[in-house]
Amino acid sequence: MTSTNFSIRVSKIKRLIKWAALLSVIYAASLTYLIIDLTTPAEVAIVEAPVDPDLIENGIHMRTGLLEAEGMMSVVTNCTSCHSAKIITQNRMSAERWNETIKWMQETQGLWDLGGNQEIIVNYLVKNYPPTSKGRRMILENIEWYEMEL
Amino acid sequence: MSNLQRFYSYINLSFKKLKRREFVKKATLSSFAMLLGAEIIFGAKLPKDYTPLALEGVDPFAMFNKNKGMTVLNDKPWNVEPKVHLLNDNVTPNASMFIRNNGLLPEALDASNWTLTIDGESVSKQKTYTLAELKSKFKQYTYQLTIECAGNGRNEFDPPAKGNQWTLGAVHCASWTGIRLKDLLNDVGIKSNAVYIGFHAVDQHLSKDPKKEPISRGCPMSKAMQDETLLAFKMNGKDIPMVHGFPLRLVAGGWPASVSGKWVNRISIRNKVHDGTKMIGAYKVPSKPVAPGEKVKEEEMRIIESMPVKSIITSPKTGAILAGKSVIINGHAWAGELEVSKMEYSIDFGSTWNSCALKKPANRLAWQHFSATVKLPSSGYYEIWAKATDSNGIAQPMLLPGWNPKGYLNNACHRIAVKVK
């Protein structure tokens, strides 16, 4: 009958719409994929993280640049979640001044109580990053000599 | 190529693509666009809830458009320094400007909805301006302004001073365009008891605690009201790069760079010396001279204001082996609030000094350019030392200036090494 025919037609159209919707979703998704991929600026180089986050090569902890020695992992765990290890390895301080720095970080920067780890950390820092005397003026070192064009 | 090889290379390629996609997802669209200084055209098609910008694992030179010869002192927060020879331009381009951050970069910056609020005890009535209003309502000025990090040269102090170990490159003189802070403050209405301004900005504290500000410094009203103290929205004729404070920053030439707040959205007019983060415990030196390594109490420290006289030889790069017995040197000299009145060089460790040609500054607080033809008497190793003298007759020391606990204000003479064949 006409009403049955009508409902068959309706369900056919419904199916058609569903397919069309599905296809357009797939189309949109693949388009988005392409767009994102194409708009990724080529000059943004991606430094691949080492496979093992605690990989050590030639005595250096690759992820942080810290020297491998007793207590290093305590430093990695407690000191590098808020700031870069680079601010540690740049500095040279006595045990007293490292302890003061830790106290300052606890008072103002939200560092937690390090418990027994504090001594391990400070010992590691003093031993592996000791201050060296620079005097009133350092001699010029590590000069890269080059022929100068006239 | 066998089918198997083709299959492997296909897999490999797909894997790389996936990695790139992961990276893009990690970047919030707006900050990504800011960082690259370019619009992402299809931005609207990306969902809003991407994870915050993950800067680790990204090449900072590409991200900030910096010269690859720069040194990354710190990557969380970002602190990047050029070698001194990269500062040879008269007006420093973005590529060789040092990056100094106390906190994490803002995650999203929307210039179209940017507002600046002026509040504080000494403001007649709190007032908020849109960025568009600031640009249209007030006259714009362009100045070349020298901004030097107070800790530039920290690496030389003995005993070592704590912090980023800046060498010589934490200084630049770019061309800044903006409105005079004084014009804005006059429009707002400032009470006669105003003492200091303090800026607030949208960068994040390293701990990500939203209640903490990474830095909130300022300057006395006298500096705030100077003609050259700008609220800038352009650097070298273009929008300020994201890492240098887009879309609005303070520029207070001749003073520690930390006064020139980036990403500023609020300025408080204080009836006392501003007490924001890093006004206390940082950017201070002993009021009276101290012995190297001596402990100094906070109340015996004074806030650094005008930076001292200083100069750098930017050409040639240190290490030049010369074919002849002469070389042309050039560089820049600056003196905080003052002007440099004399520029000299020495090839005999200060026994004798010769004068350099010295240009007047482009405007007050801009660095000045010097040059000289240096004659070298014979073959051998030489150091060319440069010394600037300010308009008050104060010169740079050849030795390190007075030690201070935080390692600020090292204005010792710069020198380069050369050899004559």
PDB file of C-alpha atoms in Angstrom, chain A residues 31-33 35-37 39-48 80-87 90-93 96-97 100-101 104 108-110 131-140 143-148 150, chain B residues 17 19-21 23-24 32 36 42 46 57 59 62 72-76 155-158 160-165 205-207 212 295 316-322 381 383 385 398 400-401 412-413 415 417-419 421:
ATOM      1  CA  LEU A  31      40.607  16.683   5.816  1.00  0.00           C
ATOM      2  CA  THR A  32      41.420  17.763   9.359  1.00  0.00           C
ATOM      3  CA  TYR A  33      44.234  15.222   9.425  1.00  0.00           C
ATOM      4  CA  ILE A  35      45.219  20.247   7.384  1.00  0.00           C
ATOM      5  CA  ILE A  36      46.894  19.670  10.710  1.00  0.00           C
ATOM      6  CA  ASP A  37      49.704  17.824   9.068  1.00  0.00           C
ATOM      7  CA  THR A  39      50.070  23.370   8.725  1.00  0.00           C
ATOM      8  CA  THR A  40      52.651  21.909  11.051  1.00  0.00           C
ATOM      9  CA  PRO A  41      55.489  24.354  10.512  1.00  0.00           C
ATOM     10  CA  ALA A  42      58.386  22.514   8.991  1.00  0.00           C
ATOM     11  CA  GLU A  43      60.954  24.545  10.937  1.00  0.00           C
ATOM     12  CA  VAL A  44      59.756  23.272  14.299  1.00  0.00           C
ATOM     13  CA  ALA A  45      62.286  20.568  14.911  1.00  0.00           C
ATOM     14  CA  ILE A  46      61.232  17.896  17.316  1.00  0.00           C
ATOM     15  CA  VAL A  47      63.926  16.747  19.638  1.00  0.00           C
ATOM     16  CA  GLU A  48      63.177  13.116  20.187  1.00  0.00           C
ATOM     17  CA  THR A  80      63.822  18.626  38.168  1.00  0.00           C
ATOM     18  CA  SER A  81      60.041  18.410  38.377  1.00  0.00           C
ATOM     19  CA  CYS A  82      59.644  22.177  38.869  1.00  0.00           C
ATOM     20  CA  HIS A  83      62.763  23.580  37.206  1.00  0.00           C
ATOM     21  CA  SER A  84      65.341  22.586  34.640  1.00  0.00           C
ATOM     22  CA  ALA A  85      68.466  20.686  35.635  1.00  0.00           C
ATOM     23  CA  LYS A  86      70.339  23.394  33.739  1.00  0.00           C
ATOM     24  CA  ILE A  87      69.947  25.823  36.649  1.00  0.00           C
ATOM     25  CA  GLN A  90      75.226  26.069  35.914  1.00  0.00           C
ATOM     26  CA  ASN A  91      75.795  26.794  39.590  1.00  0.00           C
ATOM     27  CA  ARG A  92      78.696  26.085  41.934  1.00  0.00           C
ATOM     28  CA  MET A  93      77.999  26.370  45.647  1.00  0.00           C
ATOM     29  CA  GLU A  96      75.884  25.718  53.271  1.00  0.00           C
ATOM     30  CA  ARG A  97      74.678  27.716  50.289  1.00  0.00           C
ATOM     31  CA  GLU A 100      70.138  27.852  52.064  1.00  0.00           C
ATOM     32  CA  THR A 101      68.871  27.572  48.499  1.00  0.00           C
ATOM     33  CA  TRP A 104      64.508  29.386  50.102  1.00  0.00           C
ATOM     34  CA  THR A 108      58.866  30.615  48.607  1.00  0.00           C
ATOM     35  CA  GLN A 109      58.666  28.138  45.739  1.00  0.00           C
ATOM     36  CA  GLY A 110      56.590  25.293  47.123  1.00  0.00           C
ATOM     37  CA  PRO A 131      83.145  25.838  43.163  1.00  0.00           C
ATOM     38  CA  THR A 132      86.426  26.687  41.458  1.00  0.00           C
ATOM     39  CA  SER A 133      88.428  29.797  42.168  1.00  0.00           C
ATOM     40  CA  LYS A 134      88.140  32.395  39.417  1.00  0.00           C
ATOM     41  CA  GLY A 135      90.005  35.282  41.016  1.00  0.00           C
ATOM     42  CA  ARG A 136      89.406  38.923  40.140  1.00  0.00           C
ATOM     43  CA  ARG A 137      89.489  38.210  36.406  1.00  0.00           C
ATOM     44  CA  MET A 138      89.635  34.935  34.535  1.00  0.00           C
ATOM     45  CA  ILE A 139      92.049  34.327  31.687  1.00  0.00           C
ATOM     46  CA  LEU A 140      90.364  33.975  28.316  1.00  0.00           C
ATOM     47  CA  ILE A 143      88.946  30.578  22.280  1.00  0.00           C
ATOM     48  CA  GLU A 144      87.904  29.292  18.879  1.00  0.00           C
ATOM     49  CA  TRP A 145      90.670  30.626  16.634  1.00  0.00           C
ATOM     50  CA  TYR A 146      89.736  31.486  13.067  1.00  0.00           C
ATOM     51  CA  GLU A 147      91.417  33.199  10.130  1.00  0.00           C
ATOM     52  CA  MET A 148      89.889  36.611   9.674  1.00  0.00           C
ATOM     53  CA  LEU A 150      90.273  41.236   5.307  1.00  0.00           C
TER      54      LEU A 150
ATOM     55  CA  LYS B  17      53.508  11.769  10.891  1.00  0.00           C
ATOM     56  CA  LYS B  19      54.658  12.017  16.155  1.00  0.00           C
ATOM     57  CA  ARG B  20      54.196  15.362  14.482  1.00  0.00           C
ATOM     58  CA  ARG B  21      50.470  15.192  15.081  1.00  0.00           C
ATOM     59  CA  PHE B  23      53.217  17.498  18.979  1.00  0.00           C
ATOM     60  CA  VAL B  24      50.670  19.771  17.368  1.00  0.00           C
ATOM     61  CA  PHE B  32      51.637  28.241  19.085  1.00  0.00           C
ATOM     62  CA  LEU B  36      55.799  31.347  15.517  1.00  0.00           C
ATOM     63  CA  PHE B  42      42.737  26.486  10.107  1.00  0.00           C
ATOM     64  CA  LEU B  46      40.937  22.519  16.069  1.00  0.00           C
ATOM     65  CA  GLY B  57      61.337  18.541  23.421  1.00  0.00           C
ATOM     66  CA  ASP B  59      63.817  23.394  19.435  1.00  0.00           C
ATOM     67  CA  ALA B  62      63.097  27.621  15.797  1.00  0.00           C
ATOM     68  CA  VAL B  72      70.326  27.935  26.302  1.00  0.00           C
ATOM     69  CA  LEU B  73      71.150  28.591  29.947  1.00  0.00           C
ATOM     70  CA  ASN B  74      67.850  27.237  31.172  1.00  0.00           C
ATOM     71  CA  ASP B  75      64.815  25.636  29.546  1.00  0.00           C
ATOM     72  CA  LYS B  76      62.350  25.762  32.449  1.00  0.00           C
ATOM     73  CA  ASN B 155      79.466  34.002  35.614  1.00  0.00           C
ATOM     74  CA  GLU B 156      82.641  35.866  36.572  1.00  0.00           C
ATOM     75  CA  PHE B 157      81.958  36.433  40.268  1.00  0.00           C
ATOM     76  CA  ASP B 158      84.086  34.615  42.816  1.00  0.00           C
ATOM     77  CA  PRO B 160      80.172  32.110  42.406  1.00  0.00           C
ATOM     78  CA  ALA B 161      76.843  33.855  42.646  1.00  0.00           C
ATOM     79  CA  LYS B 162      73.638  31.861  42.440  1.00  0.00           C
ATOM     80  CA  GLY B 163      71.410  32.020  39.390  1.00  0.00           C
ATOM     81  CA  ASN B 164      71.641  31.809  35.632  1.00  0.00           C
ATOM     82  CA  GLN B 165      75.297  32.211  34.711  1.00  0.00           C
ATOM     83  CA  HIS B 205      54.883  30.666  38.398  1.00  0.00           C
ATOM     84  CA  LEU B 206      57.115  27.606  37.954  1.00  0.00           C
ATOM     85  CA  SER B 207      55.032  25.744  40.539  1.00  0.00           C
ATOM     86  CA  LYS B 212      51.964  32.996  42.904  1.00  0.00           C
ATOM     87  CA  LYS B 295      76.481  37.429  54.053  1.00  0.00           C
ATOM     88  CA  PRO B 316      85.562  40.979  15.313  1.00  0.00           C
ATOM     89  CA  LYS B 317      84.492  37.857  17.129  1.00  0.00           C
ATOM     90  CA  THR B 318      87.109  36.841  19.692  1.00  0.00           C
ATOM     91  CA  GLY B 319      89.747  34.476  18.302  1.00  0.00           C
ATOM     92  CA  ALA B 320      90.552  36.309  15.073  1.00  0.00           C
ATOM     93  CA  ILE B 321      93.867  35.425  13.442  1.00  0.00           C
ATOM     94  CA  LEU B 322      94.891  38.503  11.487  1.00  0.00           C
ATOM     95  CA  TYR B 381      98.898  37.235  20.954  1.00  0.00           C
ATOM     96  CA  GLU B 383      93.919  41.149  23.989  1.00  0.00           C
ATOM     97  CA  TRP B 385      90.220  45.645  25.988  1.00  0.00           C
ATOM     98  CA  MET B 398      89.277  46.286  34.380  1.00  0.00           C
ATOM     99  CA  LEU B 400      85.509  42.702  38.606  1.00  0.00           C
ATOM    100  CA  PRO B 401      83.523  45.331  40.467  1.00  0.00           C
ATOM    101  CA  ALA B 412      84.134  44.929  34.014  1.00  0.00           C
ATOM    102  CA  CYS B 413      85.815  45.756  30.693  1.00  0.00           C
ATOM    103  CA  ARG B 415      88.121  42.041  25.912  1.00  0.00           C
ATOM    104  CA  ALA B 417      91.712  37.793  21.947  1.00  0.00           C
ATOM    105  CA  VAL B 418      93.429  38.207  18.565  1.00  0.00           C
ATOM    106  CA  LYS B 419      96.642  36.941  17.008  1.00  0.00           C
ATOM    107  CA  LYS B 421     100.440  35.996  12.087  1.00  0.00           C
TER     108      LYS B 421
END
